[in-house]
Short mmCIF file of C-alpha atoms and ligand atoms in Angstrom, two decimals:
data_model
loop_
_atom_site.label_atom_id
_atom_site.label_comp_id
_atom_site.label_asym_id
_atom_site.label_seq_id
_atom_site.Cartn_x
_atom_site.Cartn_y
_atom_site.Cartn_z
CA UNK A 1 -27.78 -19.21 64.45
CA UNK A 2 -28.22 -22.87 62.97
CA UNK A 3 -30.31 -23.14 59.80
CA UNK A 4 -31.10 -26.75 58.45
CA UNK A 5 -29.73 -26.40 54.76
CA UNK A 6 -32.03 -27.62 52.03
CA UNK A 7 -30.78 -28.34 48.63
CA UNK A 8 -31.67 -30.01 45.16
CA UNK A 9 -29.40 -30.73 42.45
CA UNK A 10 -30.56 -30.71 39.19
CA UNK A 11 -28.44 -32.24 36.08
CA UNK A 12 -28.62 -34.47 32.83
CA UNK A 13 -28.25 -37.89 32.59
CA UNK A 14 -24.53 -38.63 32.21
CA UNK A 15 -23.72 -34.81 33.59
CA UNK A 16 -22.12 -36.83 36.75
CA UNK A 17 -24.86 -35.59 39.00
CA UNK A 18 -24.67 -39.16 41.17
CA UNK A 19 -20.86 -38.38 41.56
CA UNK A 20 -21.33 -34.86 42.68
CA UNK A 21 -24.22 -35.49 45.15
CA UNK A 22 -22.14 -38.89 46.88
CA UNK A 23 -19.46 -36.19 47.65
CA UNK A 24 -22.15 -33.26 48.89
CA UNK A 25 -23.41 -36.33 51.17
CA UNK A 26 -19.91 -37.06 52.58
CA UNK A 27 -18.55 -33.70 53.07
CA UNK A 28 -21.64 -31.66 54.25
CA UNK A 29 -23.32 -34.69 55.95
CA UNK A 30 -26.97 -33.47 54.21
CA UNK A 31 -29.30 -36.25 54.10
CA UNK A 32 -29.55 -37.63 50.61
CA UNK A 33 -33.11 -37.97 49.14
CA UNK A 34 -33.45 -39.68 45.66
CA UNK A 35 -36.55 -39.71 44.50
CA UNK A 36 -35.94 -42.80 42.39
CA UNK A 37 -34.02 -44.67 44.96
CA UNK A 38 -37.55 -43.72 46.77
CA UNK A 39 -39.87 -44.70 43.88
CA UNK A 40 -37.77 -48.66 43.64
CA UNK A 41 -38.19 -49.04 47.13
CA UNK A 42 -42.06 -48.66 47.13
CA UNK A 43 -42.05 -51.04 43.99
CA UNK A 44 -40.07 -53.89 45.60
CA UNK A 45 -42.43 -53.71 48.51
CA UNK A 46 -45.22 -53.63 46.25
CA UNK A 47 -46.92 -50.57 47.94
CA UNK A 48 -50.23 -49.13 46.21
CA UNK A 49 -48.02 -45.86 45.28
CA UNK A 50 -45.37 -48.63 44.05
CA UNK A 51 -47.69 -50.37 41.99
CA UNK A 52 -48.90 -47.57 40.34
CA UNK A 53 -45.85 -45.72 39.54
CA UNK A 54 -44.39 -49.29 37.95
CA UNK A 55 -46.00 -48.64 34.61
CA UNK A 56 -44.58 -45.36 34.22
CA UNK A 57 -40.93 -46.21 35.15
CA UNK A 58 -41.20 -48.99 32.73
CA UNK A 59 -42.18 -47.24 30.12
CA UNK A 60 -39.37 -44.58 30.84
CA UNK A 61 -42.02 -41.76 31.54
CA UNK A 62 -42.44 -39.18 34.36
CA UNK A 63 -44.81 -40.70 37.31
CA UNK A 64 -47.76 -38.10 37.84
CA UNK A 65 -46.72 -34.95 39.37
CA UNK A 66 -49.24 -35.66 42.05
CA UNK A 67 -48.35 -38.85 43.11
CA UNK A 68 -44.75 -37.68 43.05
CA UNK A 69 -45.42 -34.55 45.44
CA UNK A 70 -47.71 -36.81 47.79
CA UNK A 71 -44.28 -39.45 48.05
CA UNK A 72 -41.93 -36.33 48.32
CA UNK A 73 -43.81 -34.43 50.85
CA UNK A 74 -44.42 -37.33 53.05
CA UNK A 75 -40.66 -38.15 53.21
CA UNK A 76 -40.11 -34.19 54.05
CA UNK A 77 -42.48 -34.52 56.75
CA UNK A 78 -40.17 -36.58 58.40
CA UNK A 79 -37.07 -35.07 58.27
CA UNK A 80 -38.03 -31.62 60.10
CA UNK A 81 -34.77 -32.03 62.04
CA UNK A 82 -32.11 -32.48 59.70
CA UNK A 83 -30.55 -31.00 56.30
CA UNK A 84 -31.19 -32.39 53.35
CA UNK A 85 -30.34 -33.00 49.04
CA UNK A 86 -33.32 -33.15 46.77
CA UNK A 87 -32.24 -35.19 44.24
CA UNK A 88 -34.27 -36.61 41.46
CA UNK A 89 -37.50 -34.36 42.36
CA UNK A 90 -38.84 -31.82 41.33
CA UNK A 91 -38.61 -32.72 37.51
CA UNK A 92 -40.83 -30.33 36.70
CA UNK A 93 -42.17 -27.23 37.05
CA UNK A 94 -45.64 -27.90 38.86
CA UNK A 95 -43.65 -30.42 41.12
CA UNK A 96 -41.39 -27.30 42.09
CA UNK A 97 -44.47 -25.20 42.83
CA UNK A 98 -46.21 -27.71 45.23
CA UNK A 99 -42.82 -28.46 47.11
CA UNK A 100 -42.30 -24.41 47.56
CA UNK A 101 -45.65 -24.60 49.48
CA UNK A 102 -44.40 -26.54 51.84
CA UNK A 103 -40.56 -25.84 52.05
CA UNK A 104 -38.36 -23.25 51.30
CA UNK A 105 -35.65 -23.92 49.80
CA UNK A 106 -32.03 -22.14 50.33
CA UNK A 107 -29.84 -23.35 47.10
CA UNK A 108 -30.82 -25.05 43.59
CA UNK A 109 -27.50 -26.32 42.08
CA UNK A 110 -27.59 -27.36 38.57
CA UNK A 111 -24.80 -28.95 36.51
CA UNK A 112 -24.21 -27.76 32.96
CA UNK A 113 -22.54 -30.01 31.18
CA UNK A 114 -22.74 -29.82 27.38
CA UNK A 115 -24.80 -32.36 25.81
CA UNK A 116 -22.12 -33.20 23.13
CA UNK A 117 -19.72 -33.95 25.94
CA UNK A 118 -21.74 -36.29 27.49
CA UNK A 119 -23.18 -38.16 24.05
CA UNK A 120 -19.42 -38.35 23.48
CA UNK A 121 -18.66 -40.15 26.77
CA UNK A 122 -21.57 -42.72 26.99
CA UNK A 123 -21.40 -43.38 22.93
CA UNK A 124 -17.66 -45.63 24.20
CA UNK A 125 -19.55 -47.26 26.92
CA UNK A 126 -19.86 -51.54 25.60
CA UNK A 127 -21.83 -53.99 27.97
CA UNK A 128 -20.80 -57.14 28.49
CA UNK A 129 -24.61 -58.07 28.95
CA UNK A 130 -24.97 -60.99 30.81
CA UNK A 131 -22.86 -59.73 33.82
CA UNK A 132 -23.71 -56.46 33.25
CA UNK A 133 -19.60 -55.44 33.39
CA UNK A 134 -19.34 -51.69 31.32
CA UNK A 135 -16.08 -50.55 29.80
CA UNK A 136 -15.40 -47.43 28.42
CA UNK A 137 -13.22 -47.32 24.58
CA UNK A 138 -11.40 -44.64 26.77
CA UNK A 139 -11.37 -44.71 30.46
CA UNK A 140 -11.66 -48.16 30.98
CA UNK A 141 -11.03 -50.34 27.44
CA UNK A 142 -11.18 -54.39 27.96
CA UNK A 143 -8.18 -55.90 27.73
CA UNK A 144 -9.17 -57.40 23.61
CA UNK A 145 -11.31 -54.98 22.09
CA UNK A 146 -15.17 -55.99 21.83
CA UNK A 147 -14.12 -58.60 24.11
CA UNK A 148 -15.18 -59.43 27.58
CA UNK A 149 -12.05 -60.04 30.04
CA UNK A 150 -13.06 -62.70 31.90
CA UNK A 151 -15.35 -64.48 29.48
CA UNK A 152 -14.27 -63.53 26.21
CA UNK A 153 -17.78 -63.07 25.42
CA UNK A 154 -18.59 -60.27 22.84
CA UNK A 155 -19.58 -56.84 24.00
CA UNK A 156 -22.62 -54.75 23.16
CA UNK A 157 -23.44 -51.32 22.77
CA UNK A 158 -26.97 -51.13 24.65
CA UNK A 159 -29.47 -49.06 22.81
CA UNK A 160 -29.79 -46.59 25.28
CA UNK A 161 -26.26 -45.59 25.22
CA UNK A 162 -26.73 -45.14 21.34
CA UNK A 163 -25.95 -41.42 20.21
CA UNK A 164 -29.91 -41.10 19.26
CA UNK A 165 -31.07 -42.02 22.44
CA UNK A 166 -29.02 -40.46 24.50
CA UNK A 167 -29.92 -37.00 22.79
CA UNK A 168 -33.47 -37.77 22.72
CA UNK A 169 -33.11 -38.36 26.93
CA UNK A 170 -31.12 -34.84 26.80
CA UNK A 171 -33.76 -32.96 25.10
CA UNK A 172 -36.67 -34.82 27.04
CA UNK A 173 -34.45 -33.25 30.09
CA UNK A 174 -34.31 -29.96 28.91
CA UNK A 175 -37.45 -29.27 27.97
CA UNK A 176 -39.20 -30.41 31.18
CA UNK A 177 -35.43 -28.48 33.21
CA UNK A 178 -35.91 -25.21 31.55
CA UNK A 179 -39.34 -23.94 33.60
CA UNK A 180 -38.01 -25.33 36.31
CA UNK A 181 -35.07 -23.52 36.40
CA UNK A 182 -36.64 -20.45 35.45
CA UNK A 183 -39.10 -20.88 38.53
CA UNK A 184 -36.21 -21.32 41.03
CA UNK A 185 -33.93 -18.15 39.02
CA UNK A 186 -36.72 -16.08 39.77
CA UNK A 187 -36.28 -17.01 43.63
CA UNK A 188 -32.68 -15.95 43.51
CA UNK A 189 -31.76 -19.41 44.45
CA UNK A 190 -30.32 -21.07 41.50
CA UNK A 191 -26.52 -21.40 41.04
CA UNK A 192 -25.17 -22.94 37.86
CA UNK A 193 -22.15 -24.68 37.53
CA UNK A 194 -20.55 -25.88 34.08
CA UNK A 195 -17.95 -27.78 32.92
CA UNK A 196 -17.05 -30.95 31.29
CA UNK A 197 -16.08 -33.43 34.05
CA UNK A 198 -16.97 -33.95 37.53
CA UNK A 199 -13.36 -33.82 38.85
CA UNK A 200 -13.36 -30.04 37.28
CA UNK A 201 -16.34 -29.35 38.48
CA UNK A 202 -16.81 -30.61 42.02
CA UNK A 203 -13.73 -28.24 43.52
CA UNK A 204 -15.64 -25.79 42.72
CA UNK A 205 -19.19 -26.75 43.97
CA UNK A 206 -17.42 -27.93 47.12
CA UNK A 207 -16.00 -24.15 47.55
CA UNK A 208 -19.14 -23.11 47.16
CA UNK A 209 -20.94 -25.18 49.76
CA UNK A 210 -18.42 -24.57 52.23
CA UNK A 211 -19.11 -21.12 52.21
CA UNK A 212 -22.99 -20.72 52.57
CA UNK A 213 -23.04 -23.76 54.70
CA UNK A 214 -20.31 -22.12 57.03
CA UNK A 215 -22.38 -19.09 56.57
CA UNK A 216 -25.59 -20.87 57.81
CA UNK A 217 -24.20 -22.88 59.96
CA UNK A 218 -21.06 -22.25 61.36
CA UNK A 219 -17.86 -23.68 60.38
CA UNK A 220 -17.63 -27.56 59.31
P1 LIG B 1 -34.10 -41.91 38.31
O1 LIG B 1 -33.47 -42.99 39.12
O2 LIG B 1 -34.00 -40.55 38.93
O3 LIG B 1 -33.65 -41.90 36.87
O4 LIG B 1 -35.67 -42.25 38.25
C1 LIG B 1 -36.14 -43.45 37.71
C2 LIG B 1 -37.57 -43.27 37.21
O5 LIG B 1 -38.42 -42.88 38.29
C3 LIG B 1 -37.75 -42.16 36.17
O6 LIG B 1 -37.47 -42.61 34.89
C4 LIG B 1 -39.20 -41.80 36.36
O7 LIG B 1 -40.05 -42.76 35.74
C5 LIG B 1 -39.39 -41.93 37.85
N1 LIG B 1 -39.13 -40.65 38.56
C6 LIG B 1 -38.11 -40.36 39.42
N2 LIG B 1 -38.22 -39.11 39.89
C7 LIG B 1 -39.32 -38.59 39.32
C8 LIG B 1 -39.97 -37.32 39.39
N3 LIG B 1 -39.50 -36.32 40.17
N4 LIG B 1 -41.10 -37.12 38.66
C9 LIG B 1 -41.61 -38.11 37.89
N5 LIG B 1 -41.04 -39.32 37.76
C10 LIG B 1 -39.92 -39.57 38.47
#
């Protein structure tokens, strides 16, 4: 029997959920829905719903749940025929609730990757601002220290990728994440994974995905 396979990821900022859901997308060949990527869209073409949401984004706050679920459901609508990854949406728990109304879902995958880990690994990232180049202290450390490579310009660490703010944004996620996840444990459908780094991690998600989608599906 084929079954369409429907799937959202759920995960911090900085938990490597962007890395993970590019390789779901290759491998499994689900369609990838952000709801960001959707929300930018609408505000370059200066849509009513693109308008509106503007102020929100801006101000780094959640766009209304209904206005969310109305963008969300539309795109749904239109993708009867294929398998898909949630990603972005639901953020919280009443945007879970109005989605499961209309679709059910068959696996919630959330990454769990400890806050200090991630505050650890954005805390080295240093902007050279007016390219926008990012190197890490670590992974990826300019050739002079503080320095730009190919300007010599100083670097910057950005306020957002100050240890402060980046724990504020983890706690902002957890507390809207942890109804959410509660909602979709109670449907038997969420499946944590933790770790530290996406290159741990993704083996084991892929393992994981191969066998329910070759379940559902047949074999890939
Ligand atoms: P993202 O690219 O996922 O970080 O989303 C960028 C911005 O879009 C967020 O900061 C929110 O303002 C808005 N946004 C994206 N998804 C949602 C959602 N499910 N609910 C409310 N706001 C959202």
């Amino acid at each position: 029997m084929n079954k369409l396979f429907r799937m959202v990821i759920l995960g911090a900022p900085g938990s490597g959920k962007g890395t993970i859901s590019s390789r779901i997308v290759r491998d499994f060949g689900l369609k990838h829905l952000s709801s960001g990527d959707l929300l930018r869209a609408q505000v370059i073409n200066k849509t009513e719903l693109g308008i509106a949401a503007q102020k929100y984004m801006k101000a780094g706050k959640l766009v209304p749940d209904d206005v969310m679920v109305n963008l969300i459901a539309s795109e749904l609508a239109g993708l009867k025929t294929s398998p898909w990854l949630l990603d972005g949406f639901p953020r919280t728990r009443p945007q879970a609730e109005a989605v499961h109304q209309h679709e059910k879902l068959d696996l919630v995958l959330s990454l769990e990757v400890p806050d200090e880990v991630i505050i650890d690994r954005i805390k080295g990232r240093w902007t050279h601002l007016p390219s926008g180049r990012i190197y890490h202290t670590e992974f990826n450390p300019p050739q002079v220290s503080g320095v730009d490579d190919v300007t010599g310009e100083q670097l910057v660490q950005r306020e957002d990728d100050k240890p402060e703010s980046v724990k504020q944004r983890l706690d902002q996620y957890a507390v809207n994440t942890g109804p959410l996840k509660g909602f979709y444990r109670d449907l038997g459908i969420l499946q944590e994974f933790h770790g530290t780094e996406s290159n741990e991690i993704w083996p084991r998600v892929h393992n994981y995905l191969k066998s329910h989608l070759t379940a559902l599906s047949g074999p890939f």
